Coordinates of C-alpha atoms in Angstrom, one line a residue:
Chain A
M1 CA -54.1 -22.1 15.4
T2 CA -54.4 -24.1 12.2
E3 CA -53.7 -27.7 11.8
L4 CA -51.1 -28.6 9.2
V5 CA -50.6 -32.3 9.6
R6 CA -53.2 -34.8 10.7
V7 CA -52.5 -38.4 11.5
D8 CA -55.7 -40.5 11.3
N9 CA -55.7 -44.0 13.1
V10 CA -52.3 -45.0 11.6
S11 CA -51.2 -48.5 12.3
K12 CA -48.1 -50.3 11.0
V13 CA -47.7 -54.0 11.2
F14 CA -44.5 -55.7 10.2
D15 CA -44.6 -59.4 9.1
I16 CA -41.6 -61.1 10.7
S17 CA -42.7 -64.6 9.9
P18 CA -40.1 -67.2 8.8
P19 CA -40.3 -68.1 5.0
L20 CA -43.5 -69.6 3.9
W21 CA -42.3 -73.2 3.4
H22 CA -40.5 -73.3 6.7
R23 CA -43.7 -72.0 8.3
V24 CA -45.9 -74.6 6.6
L25 CA -43.6 -77.4 7.4
T26 CA -43.2 -76.5 11.0
R27 CA -46.8 -75.5 11.3
Q28 CA -46.2 -72.1 12.7
P29 CA -48.6 -69.3 12.5
K30 CA -47.6 -65.9 11.0
R31 CA -45.6 -63.7 13.3
L32 CA -46.6 -60.0 13.2
V33 CA -45.2 -57.0 15.1
Q34 CA -47.5 -54.1 15.7
A35 CA -44.9 -51.3 15.5
V36 CA -47.5 -48.5 15.4
D37 CA -50.8 -49.1 17.0
N38 CA -53.7 -46.9 15.9
V39 CA -52.1 -43.5 16.4
S40 CA -54.0 -40.3 15.8
M41 CA -52.5 -36.8 16.2
S42 CA -52.7 -33.3 15.0
I43 CA -49.7 -31.0 14.4
E44 CA -50.3 -27.2 14.4
A45 CA -48.7 -25.1 11.7
G46 CA -45.5 -23.3 12.8
Q47 CA -45.1 -25.4 15.9
T48 CA -42.9 -28.3 17.0
Y49 CA -44.5 -31.6 17.9
A50 CA -42.1 -33.8 19.8
L51 CA -42.5 -37.6 19.9
V52 CA -40.7 -39.2 22.8
G53 CA -40.3 -42.7 24.0
E54 CA -37.7 -45.4 24.5
S55 CA -36.0 -47.5 21.9
G56 CA -38.5 -49.7 20.1
S57 CA -41.5 -47.6 21.1
G58 CA -42.3 -47.0 17.4
K59 CA -41.5 -43.3 17.2
S60 CA -39.2 -43.7 14.2
T61 CA -41.6 -46.0 12.4
L62 CA -44.4 -43.5 12.9
A63 CA -42.1 -40.8 11.5
R64 CA -41.2 -42.8 8.5
T65 CA -44.8 -43.6 7.9
I66 CA -45.8 -39.9 8.1
V67 CA -43.3 -38.9 5.5
G68 CA -44.2 -41.8 3.3
L69 CA -41.0 -43.9 3.5
T70 CA -43.1 -46.9 4.6
P71 CA -46.8 -47.1 3.8
P72 CA -49.1 -47.6 6.8
T73 CA -51.0 -50.8 7.2
S74 CA -54.1 -48.9 7.9
G75 CA -55.0 -45.2 8.4
S76 CA -53.9 -42.1 6.6
V77 CA -51.8 -39.0 7.0
W78 CA -53.1 -35.6 5.7
F79 CA -51.0 -32.6 5.0
D80 CA -53.0 -29.3 4.7
G81 CA -56.0 -31.2 3.5
A82 CA -54.1 -33.4 0.9
L83 CA -53.2 -37.0 1.3
L84 CA -49.6 -37.5 2.4
A85 CA -49.6 -41.2 3.2
G86 CA -52.3 -43.9 3.1
A87 CA -52.8 -47.6 3.1
T88 CA -54.2 -47.5 -0.4
H89 CA -51.5 -47.1 -3.1
K90 CA -52.8 -43.7 -4.2
A91 CA -50.0 -41.6 -5.5
V92 CA -49.1 -38.6 -3.4
A93 CA -49.0 -35.4 -5.5
P94 CA -45.4 -34.1 -6.0
S95 CA -46.6 -30.6 -4.9
V96 CA -47.5 -32.1 -1.6
R97 CA -44.3 -34.3 -1.3
R98 CA -42.1 -31.3 -1.9
Q99 CA -43.4 -29.6 1.2
V100 CA -42.4 -32.5 3.5
Q101 CA -38.8 -33.2 4.3
M102 CA -36.8 -35.3 6.8
I103 CA -33.5 -34.9 8.7
F104 CA -32.0 -38.2 9.9
Q105 CA -30.1 -39.1 13.1
S106 CA -26.7 -40.0 11.7
P107 CA -25.1 -37.2 9.7
Y108 CA -22.5 -39.8 8.7
A109 CA -24.9 -42.3 7.1
S110 CA -27.4 -39.8 5.5
L111 CA -25.0 -38.0 3.2
N112 CA -23.6 -39.7 0.1
P113 CA -19.8 -39.8 0.6
R114 CA -19.2 -39.6 -3.2
W115 CA -21.2 -36.5 -3.8
R116 CA -20.0 -33.0 -3.4
V117 CA -22.0 -31.0 -0.8
G118 CA -23.3 -28.8 -3.6
D119 CA -24.8 -31.8 -5.4
I120 CA -26.3 -33.1 -2.2
V121 CA -28.1 -29.9 -1.4
A122 CA -29.1 -29.4 -5.0
E123 CA -30.7 -32.8 -5.3
P124 CA -34.2 -31.9 -4.1
I125 CA -34.1 -28.8 -6.3
R126 CA -33.3 -31.0 -9.3
A127 CA -35.7 -33.8 -8.3
F128 CA -38.7 -31.5 -8.1
G129 CA -37.5 -29.4 -11.1
L130 CA -37.7 -26.2 -9.1
S131 CA -35.2 -24.2 -11.0
D132 CA -32.6 -24.3 -13.8
R133 CA -29.0 -25.2 -13.3
R134 CA -27.6 -21.7 -12.8
Q135 CA -30.3 -20.6 -10.4
A136 CA -29.9 -23.9 -8.6
S137 CA -26.3 -23.3 -7.8
R138 CA -27.1 -19.8 -6.5
R139 CA -29.9 -21.3 -4.4
V140 CA -27.4 -23.8 -3.0
D141 CA -25.0 -21.0 -1.9
E142 CA -27.9 -19.3 -0.3
L143 CA -29.0 -22.4 1.6
L144 CA -25.5 -23.1 2.8
E145 CA -25.2 -19.6 4.2
Q146 CA -28.6 -19.9 5.8
V147 CA -27.4 -22.9 7.9
G148 CA -24.1 -21.3 8.8
L149 CA -21.8 -22.8 6.3
A150 CA -19.9 -21.0 3.5
S151 CA -20.9 -21.1 -0.1
S152 CA -17.4 -22.3 -0.9
D153 CA -18.2 -25.5 1.0
A154 CA -20.4 -26.6 -1.9
A155 CA -17.3 -28.0 -3.7
R156 CA -16.2 -30.1 -0.8
F157 CA -17.1 -33.7 0.2
P158 CA -19.0 -34.7 3.3
H159 CA -15.9 -36.4 5.0
E160 CA -14.2 -32.9 5.2
F161 CA -16.9 -31.8 7.7
S162 CA -17.4 -32.5 11.4
G163 CA -20.6 -34.1 12.7
G164 CA -22.3 -30.8 13.5
Q165 CA -21.4 -29.3 10.1
R166 CA -22.7 -32.5 8.4
Q167 CA -26.0 -32.1 10.2
R168 CA -26.1 -28.5 8.9
I169 CA -25.7 -29.9 5.4
S170 CA -28.6 -32.3 6.0
I171 CA -30.7 -29.3 7.1
A172 CA -29.7 -27.3 4.0
R173 CA -30.7 -30.3 1.9
A174 CA -34.1 -30.5 3.7
L175 CA -34.7 -26.8 3.1
A176 CA -33.9 -27.0 -0.6
S177 CA -37.4 -27.9 -1.7
E178 CA -38.9 -25.1 0.4
P179 CA -40.8 -27.4 2.7
R180 CA -43.3 -26.3 5.3
F181 CA -43.0 -29.5 7.4
I182 CA -39.8 -31.2 8.5
V183 CA -39.5 -34.4 10.3
C184 CA -36.4 -34.5 12.5
D185 CA -35.5 -38.0 13.7
E186 CA -33.1 -37.6 16.6
P187 CA -31.2 -34.9 14.7
T188 CA -28.7 -34.2 17.6
S189 CA -28.3 -37.5 19.4
A190 CA -25.0 -38.2 17.6
L191 CA -23.7 -34.7 18.4
D192 CA -21.7 -33.3 21.4
V193 CA -23.5 -30.9 23.8
S194 CA -22.0 -27.7 22.5
V195 CA -22.6 -28.7 18.9
Q196 CA -26.1 -29.9 19.8
A197 CA -26.9 -26.4 21.2
Q198 CA -25.7 -24.9 17.9
V199 CA -27.9 -27.2 15.8
L200 CA -31.0 -26.9 18.0
N201 CA -30.7 -23.1 18.0
L202 CA -30.4 -23.2 14.2
L203 CA -33.6 -25.3 13.9
K204 CA -35.4 -22.8 16.2
Q205 CA -34.2 -19.8 14.2
L206 CA -35.3 -21.4 10.9
Q207 CA -38.7 -22.1 12.5
R208 CA -39.0 -18.4 13.4
D209 CA -37.7 -17.1 10.1
L210 CA -39.5 -19.5 7.7
G211 CA -42.5 -20.5 9.8
L212 CA -41.6 -24.2 9.6
T213 CA -43.5 -27.0 11.4
Y214 CA -41.4 -29.7 12.9
L215 CA -42.1 -33.3 14.0
F216 CA -39.2 -33.8 16.4
I217 CA -38.3 -37.3 17.5
T218 CA -36.0 -37.8 20.5
H219 CA -35.6 -39.8 23.6
D220 CA -34.0 -36.8 25.5
L221 CA -36.6 -35.0 27.6
A222 CA -34.3 -32.0 28.2
V223 CA -34.1 -31.5 24.5
V224 CA -37.8 -31.8 24.2
R225 CA -38.2 -29.1 26.8
T226 CA -36.3 -26.5 24.7
M227 CA -37.8 -27.5 21.4
A228 CA -41.5 -28.7 21.7
H229 CA -44.8 -26.9 21.9
Q230 CA -46.7 -30.2 21.9
I231 CA -45.5 -33.6 23.1
G232 CA -46.7 -37.1 22.3
V233 CA -45.4 -40.0 24.4
M234 CA -45.2 -43.4 22.7
K235 CA -45.0 -46.8 24.3
Q236 CA -45.1 -50.1 22.5
G237 CA -46.4 -48.5 19.4
A238 CA -49.3 -46.6 21.0
L239 CA -49.5 -42.9 21.8
V240 CA -50.1 -43.0 25.5
E241 CA -50.2 -39.3 26.2
A242 CA -50.4 -36.2 24.1
Q243 CA -50.4 -32.7 25.7
S244 CA -49.0 -29.3 25.4
A245 CA -45.4 -29.2 26.6
D246 CA -46.1 -27.0 29.6
A247 CA -49.0 -29.2 30.7
L248 CA -47.0 -32.4 30.3
F249 CA -44.0 -31.2 32.3
A250 CA -46.2 -29.7 35.0
S251 CA -48.5 -32.8 35.4
P252 CA -47.8 -35.9 33.4
Q253 CA -50.9 -37.9 33.2
H254 CA -49.6 -41.3 32.2
A255 CA -47.5 -43.5 34.6
Y256 CA -45.0 -44.1 31.8
T257 CA -44.5 -40.4 31.2
Q258 CA -43.9 -40.0 34.9
M259 CA -41.4 -42.8 34.8
L260 CA -39.5 -41.2 31.8
L261 CA -39.4 -37.9 33.7
D262 CA -38.2 -39.5 36.8
S263 CA -35.4 -41.4 35.2
A264 CA -34.1 -38.5 33.1
P265 CA -30.7 -37.6 34.6
I266 CA -31.0 -34.3 36.4
V267 CA -28.1 -31.9 35.8
S268 CA -28.2 -30.1 39.1
P269 CA -27.1 -32.3 41.9
K270 CA -28.9 -30.1 44.4
A271 CA -32.1 -31.3 42.9
S272 CA -31.0 -34.9 42.6
R273 CA -33.6 -37.5 43.6
S274 CA -31.3 -39.7 45.7
G275 CA -29.6 -36.8 47.4
Q276 CA -26.7 -38.9 48.4
L277 CA -24.0 -37.6 46.2
Chain B
M1 CA -2.2 -41.9 49.6
S2 CA -4.8 -42.0 46.8
A3 CA -5.6 -45.4 45.3
L4 CA -4.7 -44.1 41.8
E5 CA -2.3 -41.2 41.1
V6 CA -2.0 -40.0 37.5
R7 CA 0.7 -37.3 36.9
D8 CA 1.4 -35.4 33.8
L9 CA 0.2 -38.2 31.6
T10 CA 1.1 -37.5 28.0
V11 CA 0.2 -39.7 25.0
E12 CA 1.5 -39.1 21.5
F13 CA 0.7 -40.5 18.1
P14 CA 3.5 -40.2 15.6
T15 CA 1.9 -39.7 12.1
R16 CA 3.3 -38.8 8.7
R17 CA 2.1 -35.3 9.2
G18 CA 3.8 -34.9 12.6
V19 CA 3.3 -36.0 16.1
L20 CA -0.2 -35.6 17.5
R21 CA -0.5 -35.1 21.2
A22 CA -3.7 -36.8 22.3
L23 CA -3.2 -36.3 26.0
D24 CA -1.1 -33.4 27.3
G25 CA -0.1 -33.4 30.9
V26 CA -3.2 -34.9 32.5
S27 CA -3.0 -35.2 36.3
F28 CA -5.6 -36.5 38.8
D29 CA -6.1 -38.7 41.8
V30 CA -8.9 -41.1 42.6
E31 CA -9.5 -42.3 46.2
Q32 CA -10.6 -45.8 47.1
G33 CA -14.5 -45.9 46.9
E34 CA -14.7 -42.7 45.0
I35 CA -16.3 -42.1 41.7
L36 CA -14.5 -39.6 39.5
G37 CA -16.2 -38.5 36.3
L38 CA -14.3 -37.5 33.2
V39 CA -16.3 -35.4 30.9
G40 CA -15.7 -33.7 27.6
E41 CA -16.8 -33.7 24.0
S42 CA -15.7 -36.2 21.4
G43 CA -11.9 -36.0 20.9
A44 CA -11.3 -34.3 24.3
G45 CA -9.2 -37.3 25.4
K46 CA -11.5 -38.9 28.0
S47 CA -11.5 -42.3 26.4
M48 CA -7.8 -41.9 25.6
T49 CA -7.2 -41.5 29.3
G50 CA -9.0 -44.7 30.0
A51 CA -7.2 -46.6 27.3
A52 CA -3.8 -45.3 28.6
L53 CA -4.6 -46.5 32.1
M54 CA -5.6 -49.9 30.8
G55 CA -2.6 -50.2 28.5
L56 CA -5.0 -50.4 25.5
L57 CA -3.6 -47.5 23.4
E58 CA -3.8 -48.3 19.7
P59 CA -0.3 -48.4 18.2
P60 CA 1.5 -46.2 17.2
G61 CA 0.0 -44.3 20.2
R62 CA 2.2 -44.5 23.3
I63 CA 2.7 -42.9 26.7
V64 CA 5.6 -40.5 26.3
G65 CA 5.6 -38.8 29.7
G66 CA 4.1 -38.8 33.1
S67 CA 3.3 -41.5 35.5
I68 CA 0.5 -43.8 36.7
H69 CA 0.7 -45.2 40.2
L70 CA -1.7 -47.7 41.8
H71 CA -1.3 -47.7 45.6
G72 CA 2.2 -46.4 45.0
E73 CA 3.2 -49.0 42.4
S74 CA 4.1 -47.8 38.9
V75 CA 1.8 -49.1 36.2
V76 CA 3.3 -47.6 33.0
G77 CA 4.8 -50.4 30.9
R78 CA 3.3 -53.2 33.1
A79 CA -0.3 -52.8 31.9
Q80 CA -0.7 -56.5 31.2
E81 CA -0.1 -57.4 34.9
F82 CA -2.7 -54.8 36.0
R83 CA -5.3 -55.1 33.3
G84 CA -8.4 -57.1 34.4
R85 CA -6.9 -57.9 37.8
H86 CA -6.4 -54.4 39.2
F87 CA -8.0 -52.3 36.5
G88 CA -11.5 -53.5 35.4
M89 CA -13.2 -52.0 32.4
V90 CA -16.7 -51.6 31.2
F91 CA -17.2 -50.5 27.6
Q92 CA -20.0 -48.6 25.9
D93 CA -21.5 -51.4 23.9
P94 CA -22.4 -54.5 25.9
L95 CA -23.0 -56.6 22.8
T96 CA -19.5 -56.2 21.4
S97 CA -17.8 -56.7 24.8
L98 CA -19.3 -60.2 25.2
N99 CA -18.4 -63.2 23.2
P100 CA -21.6 -64.2 21.3
L101 CA -20.5 -67.9 21.0
K102 CA -20.0 -68.5 24.7
T103 CA -22.5 -68.6 27.5
I104 CA -22.2 -65.8 30.0
G105 CA -21.3 -68.5 32.6
A106 CA -18.4 -69.7 30.6
Q107 CA -17.2 -66.2 30.2
L108 CA -17.5 -65.4 33.9
I109 CA -15.8 -68.6 34.9
E110 CA -13.0 -68.2 32.5
T111 CA -12.3 -64.7 33.9
I112 CA -12.5 -65.9 37.5
Q113 CA -10.2 -68.8 36.9
W114 CA -7.8 -66.6 35.0
H115 CA -7.4 -64.4 38.0
F116 CA -7.8 -66.8 40.9
N117 CA -6.6 -70.3 41.4
L118 CA -10.0 -71.9 41.8
G119 CA -11.6 -75.3 40.9
A120 CA -14.5 -75.6 38.6
Q121 CA -17.1 -75.8 41.3
Q122 CA -15.8 -72.9 43.3
A123 CA -15.5 -70.8 40.2
E124 CA -19.1 -71.6 39.2
L125 CA -20.3 -70.7 42.7
R126 CA -18.4 -67.4 42.4
A127 CA -19.9 -66.7 39.0
R128 CA -23.4 -67.3 40.4
N129 CA -22.8 -64.9 43.2
A130 CA -21.4 -62.4 40.7
L131 CA -24.7 -62.6 38.7
A132 CA -26.8 -62.3 41.8
E133 CA -24.9 -59.2 42.8
V134 CA -25.7 -57.4 39.6
G135 CA -29.4 -58.3 40.0
L136 CA -29.5 -61.2 37.5
D137 CA -30.9 -64.7 38.1
P138 CA -27.9 -67.0 38.9
D139 CA -29.6 -69.8 37.0
R140 CA -29.1 -67.8 33.8
L141 CA -25.4 -68.8 33.8
N142 CA -26.1 -71.0 30.8
A143 CA -27.7 -68.3 28.7
Y144 CA -26.0 -66.7 25.7
P145 CA -25.5 -62.9 25.4
H146 CA -28.2 -62.6 22.7
E147 CA -30.8 -63.9 25.2
F148 CA -30.4 -60.8 27.3
S149 CA -31.6 -57.2 26.7
G150 CA -29.1 -54.4 26.4
G151 CA -29.4 -53.4 30.1
M152 CA -29.1 -57.0 31.3
R153 CA -26.0 -57.4 29.0
Q154 CA -24.4 -54.4 30.6
R155 CA -25.1 -55.9 34.0
V156 CA -23.2 -59.0 32.8
V157 CA -20.3 -56.9 31.7
V158 CA -20.3 -55.1 35.1
A159 CA -20.2 -58.6 36.8
L160 CA -17.3 -59.6 34.5
A161 CA -15.4 -56.4 35.2
L162 CA -15.8 -56.7 39.0
S163 CA -15.3 -60.5 39.2
A164 CA -11.5 -60.1 39.6
E165 CA -12.2 -57.6 42.4
P166 CA -10.2 -54.8 40.8
A167 CA -9.0 -51.8 42.8
V168 CA -10.0 -49.4 39.9
L169 CA -13.0 -49.7 37.6
I170 CA -13.0 -47.7 34.4
A171 CA -16.4 -47.3 32.9
D172 CA -16.3 -45.8 29.4
E173 CA -19.7 -44.4 28.5
P174 CA -21.3 -47.5 30.1
T175 CA -24.9 -46.3 29.6
T176 CA -24.7 -44.4 26.3
A177 CA -26.3 -47.2 24.3
L178 CA -29.2 -47.7 26.8
D179 CA -32.6 -46.1 27.4
V180 CA -32.9 -43.5 30.2
S181 CA -34.8 -45.8 32.5
I182 CA -32.3 -48.6 32.1
Q183 CA -29.4 -46.1 32.3
A184 CA -30.6 -45.0 35.8
Q185 CA -30.6 -48.6 37.0
I186 CA -27.1 -49.4 35.7
L187 CA -25.7 -46.2 37.2
D188 CA -27.3 -47.0 40.6
L189 CA -25.9 -50.5 40.4
L190 CA -22.4 -49.3 39.6
K191 CA -22.5 -46.8 42.4
A192 CA -23.8 -49.3 44.9
L193 CA -21.3 -52.0 44.0
C194 CA -18.4 -49.7 44.1
R195 CA -19.3 -48.1 47.4
E196 CA -19.8 -51.6 48.9
R197 CA -16.4 -52.9 47.6
N198 CA -14.5 -49.6 48.0
T199 CA -13.6 -49.7 44.4
A200 CA -12.2 -46.5 42.8
V201 CA -14.2 -45.7 39.7
I202 CA -13.4 -43.5 36.7
L203 CA -16.7 -42.8 34.8
I204 CA -16.1 -41.5 31.3
T205 CA -19.1 -39.8 29.8
H206 CA -20.2 -36.9 27.7
D207 CA -23.5 -36.5 29.6
M208 CA -23.6 -33.9 32.4
G209 CA -26.8 -35.6 33.7
V210 CA -24.9 -38.9 34.2
V211 CA -22.1 -37.0 36.0
A212 CA -24.5 -35.1 38.3
Q213 CA -26.3 -38.3 39.2
T214 CA -23.4 -40.5 39.8
T215 CA -20.0 -38.9 40.5
D216 CA -18.3 -37.5 43.6
R217 CA -15.8 -35.4 41.7
V218 CA -15.5 -34.5 38.0
G219 CA -12.6 -33.7 35.7
V220 CA -13.4 -31.7 32.5
M221 CA -11.3 -32.4 29.5
Y222 CA -10.7 -30.3 26.4
A223 CA -8.3 -31.0 23.5
G224 CA -6.4 -33.6 25.4
R225 CA -6.0 -31.5 28.5
L226 CA -7.7 -31.6 31.9
I227 CA -8.9 -28.0 32.3
E228 CA -11.0 -28.2 35.5
I229 CA -11.4 -30.6 38.3
G230 CA -13.4 -30.5 41.5
Q231 CA -16.4 -31.6 43.5
T232 CA -19.4 -32.5 41.3
D233 CA -21.7 -30.0 43.0
Q234 CA -19.2 -27.2 42.5
I235 CA -18.4 -28.0 38.8
I236 CA -22.1 -28.2 37.9
N237 CA -23.4 -25.3 39.9
R238 CA -20.4 -23.0 40.0
P239 CA -18.1 -23.9 37.2
A240 CA -14.9 -21.8 37.2
H241 CA -13.4 -22.4 33.7
P242 CA -15.1 -20.5 30.8
Y243 CA -15.4 -23.7 28.8
T244 CA -17.1 -25.6 31.6
Q245 CA -19.4 -22.6 32.1
G246 CA -20.3 -22.6 28.4
L247 CA -20.8 -26.4 28.4
M248 CA -23.1 -26.2 31.4
A249 CA -25.0 -23.3 29.9
S250 CA -25.5 -25.1 26.5
T251 CA -26.8 -28.3 28.1
P252 CA -30.6 -28.4 27.7
T253 CA -32.5 -28.9 31.0
L254 CA -36.0 -29.7 32.1
A255 CA -36.2 -26.2 33.4
G256 CA -35.8 -24.6 30.0
D257 CA -38.5 -23.4 27.7
V258 CA -39.3 -23.1 24.0
S259 CA -39.1 -19.4 23.6
T260 CA -35.4 -19.0 24.6
D261 CA -32.4 -20.2 22.6
L262 CA -29.8 -22.3 24.3
Y263 CA -26.5 -20.7 25.2
Q264 CA -24.0 -21.4 22.4
I265 CA -20.2 -21.7 22.4
A266 CA -18.9 -20.4 19.1
G267 CA -16.8 -22.7 16.9
S268 CA -15.7 -26.2 17.7
M269 CA -12.9 -28.1 19.5
P270 CA -9.6 -27.8 17.6
R271 CA -8.2 -30.9 15.8
L272 CA -5.2 -32.4 17.4
D273 CA -3.0 -31.1 14.6
A274 CA -4.2 -27.6 15.1
I275 CA -4.2 -26.9 18.8
P276 CA -3.6 -23.2 19.4
A277 CA -0.7 -22.0 21.4
G278 CA -1.4 -21.0 25.0
C279 CA -4.8 -22.1 26.4
A280 CA -6.4 -24.5 23.9
F281 CA -9.8 -22.9 24.5
N282 CA -8.6 -19.3 23.7
P283 CA -10.1 -18.9 20.2
R284 CA -13.6 -19.7 21.5
C285 CA -13.3 -18.0 24.9
T286 CA -15.3 -14.8 25.6
H287 CA -12.8 -13.7 28.2
V288 CA -9.7 -14.1 26.1
M289 CA -6.6 -12.1 27.1
P290 CA -3.2 -11.7 25.3
K291 CA -1.6 -14.0 27.8
C292 CA -4.1 -16.8 27.0
R293 CA -2.7 -16.8 23.4
S294 CA 0.9 -17.3 24.4
E295 CA 1.2 -19.1 27.7
R296 CA -0.6 -22.3 28.7
P297 CA -2.3 -21.8 32.1
P298 CA -1.2 -24.2 34.8
M299 CA -3.8 -26.1 36.9
T300 CA -4.2 -24.1 40.0
G301 CA -7.0 -24.4 42.5
G302 CA -8.8 -26.9 40.3
R303 CA -8.8 -25.1 37.1
A304 CA -6.4 -24.2 34.3
C305 CA -7.2 -20.6 33.3
W306 CA -5.5 -17.2 33.5
L307 CA -8.7 -15.4 34.4
E308 CA -8.7 -14.1 38.0
A309 CA -11.0 -16.3 40.0
T310 CA -14.3 -14.4 40.4
H311 CA -15.6 -16.4 43.4
D312 CA -14.5 -18.9 46.0

């Protein structure tokens, strides 16, 4: 097993103080929120690392920090030995940036409604100067087919698609720069069960075909079970438990993990905790 | 007699491009003290059913056929008399169902005084009791909604909905906006309160886990129709309709593993303007027969399907 992504003591502190003059006049101290608290982790190539935790536990902030959307307050993130995100304002090489992509939760908010699907999917190709215009449009067709859409869909607008289809467009866009690592932030929590199954299976198939590495963020432990090789559990900004999926589901070490497992709704009523259905 | 009897409920939306049938012949009963789950994917008509019962259909939508009876009394066309008093409602988002400018005490007391002829002191006493019943400190009557967490707000909404002692409580995705640990608390609370008061509950959700944990019976909806209804245990462990079978199989479980793909139903639910003839599920069904494409299967023995029953 080779490590692809390494997170080294990453912390993220947000300053939520009132404006300076207000603070000085009312003699209040600065107010800081520790969203991510000294997190270190290692993600193996070709595997899926799932981050779980409840709302506000810092999992999305950590993900945004890892891809470089928000700089960490301290610590650093390394991708295949190269700097991906750090507290110092060192520029990240485009050749590294290209290999890291993100899929967001809401397929309604993450696609520009005024752009045609073809332009949306071609944007990373253009941004990184990966190929000329003619080749790019052929590549877009290929990407759309790869995620189960038709190449003719390139001429349509996002509003013409359902939630699941839009998430497929997001996946095609993420694949456009030929990344090795994709951060998926709750990619199916806005989708229906049958559509969720389609999107999760697509992600698994792409992982098999392209050898992708995923950081998969979710609050749904059943989804984690079908997707993750490694699991990190976050609580109040800190990583409280990190284990292989099999070990974690067999014997959760941290009380918080146990609590999450206990409160996950169980689909079979025969196995229900209360037994009083 | 059942507390609530819904027969052939049909709701239509006239649009410029023709009439859309959002609910098509939906029938079910709910007993007093029973929790009926309504499940389905977005657009299946489960929220529409709740809205039709409450008389909250957005115009131009209207009930064009069927009946709703509460203890034998017809409700259709008299929703205002029943809403709040006999039909309580809990919505998905607790923040938007509370008035941010009024204390929760003021909102509770307003509701109680609207439904019962009570003086200020008695109403306040009742409001305090209502808060205590949902597990909140009665002294927080003077707090505003923003001072509560999401789970506590949903408790307030439950207290509001139950304060008029309705015969039927309709909970539309009451825990979708909440974390799993809070979700379990709210579902347990709903269950306990309704058992205690013998309230009939319709729990609308897309989450099979919530259904398994909370309901006595479940109705499965697809494209505006009820396609299967039965005991929760039976629907989850031995679903009889091919759609329910597919839905159950595609739901991720803690017993799954990384190396196997989830079961996948091909395609997606039809839009309301393109519902196929016959059984609405036929284009996606793996057991489709010629009859399925021409004739709509009636609800027999708890499911609407032409396929010969394989068990039971």
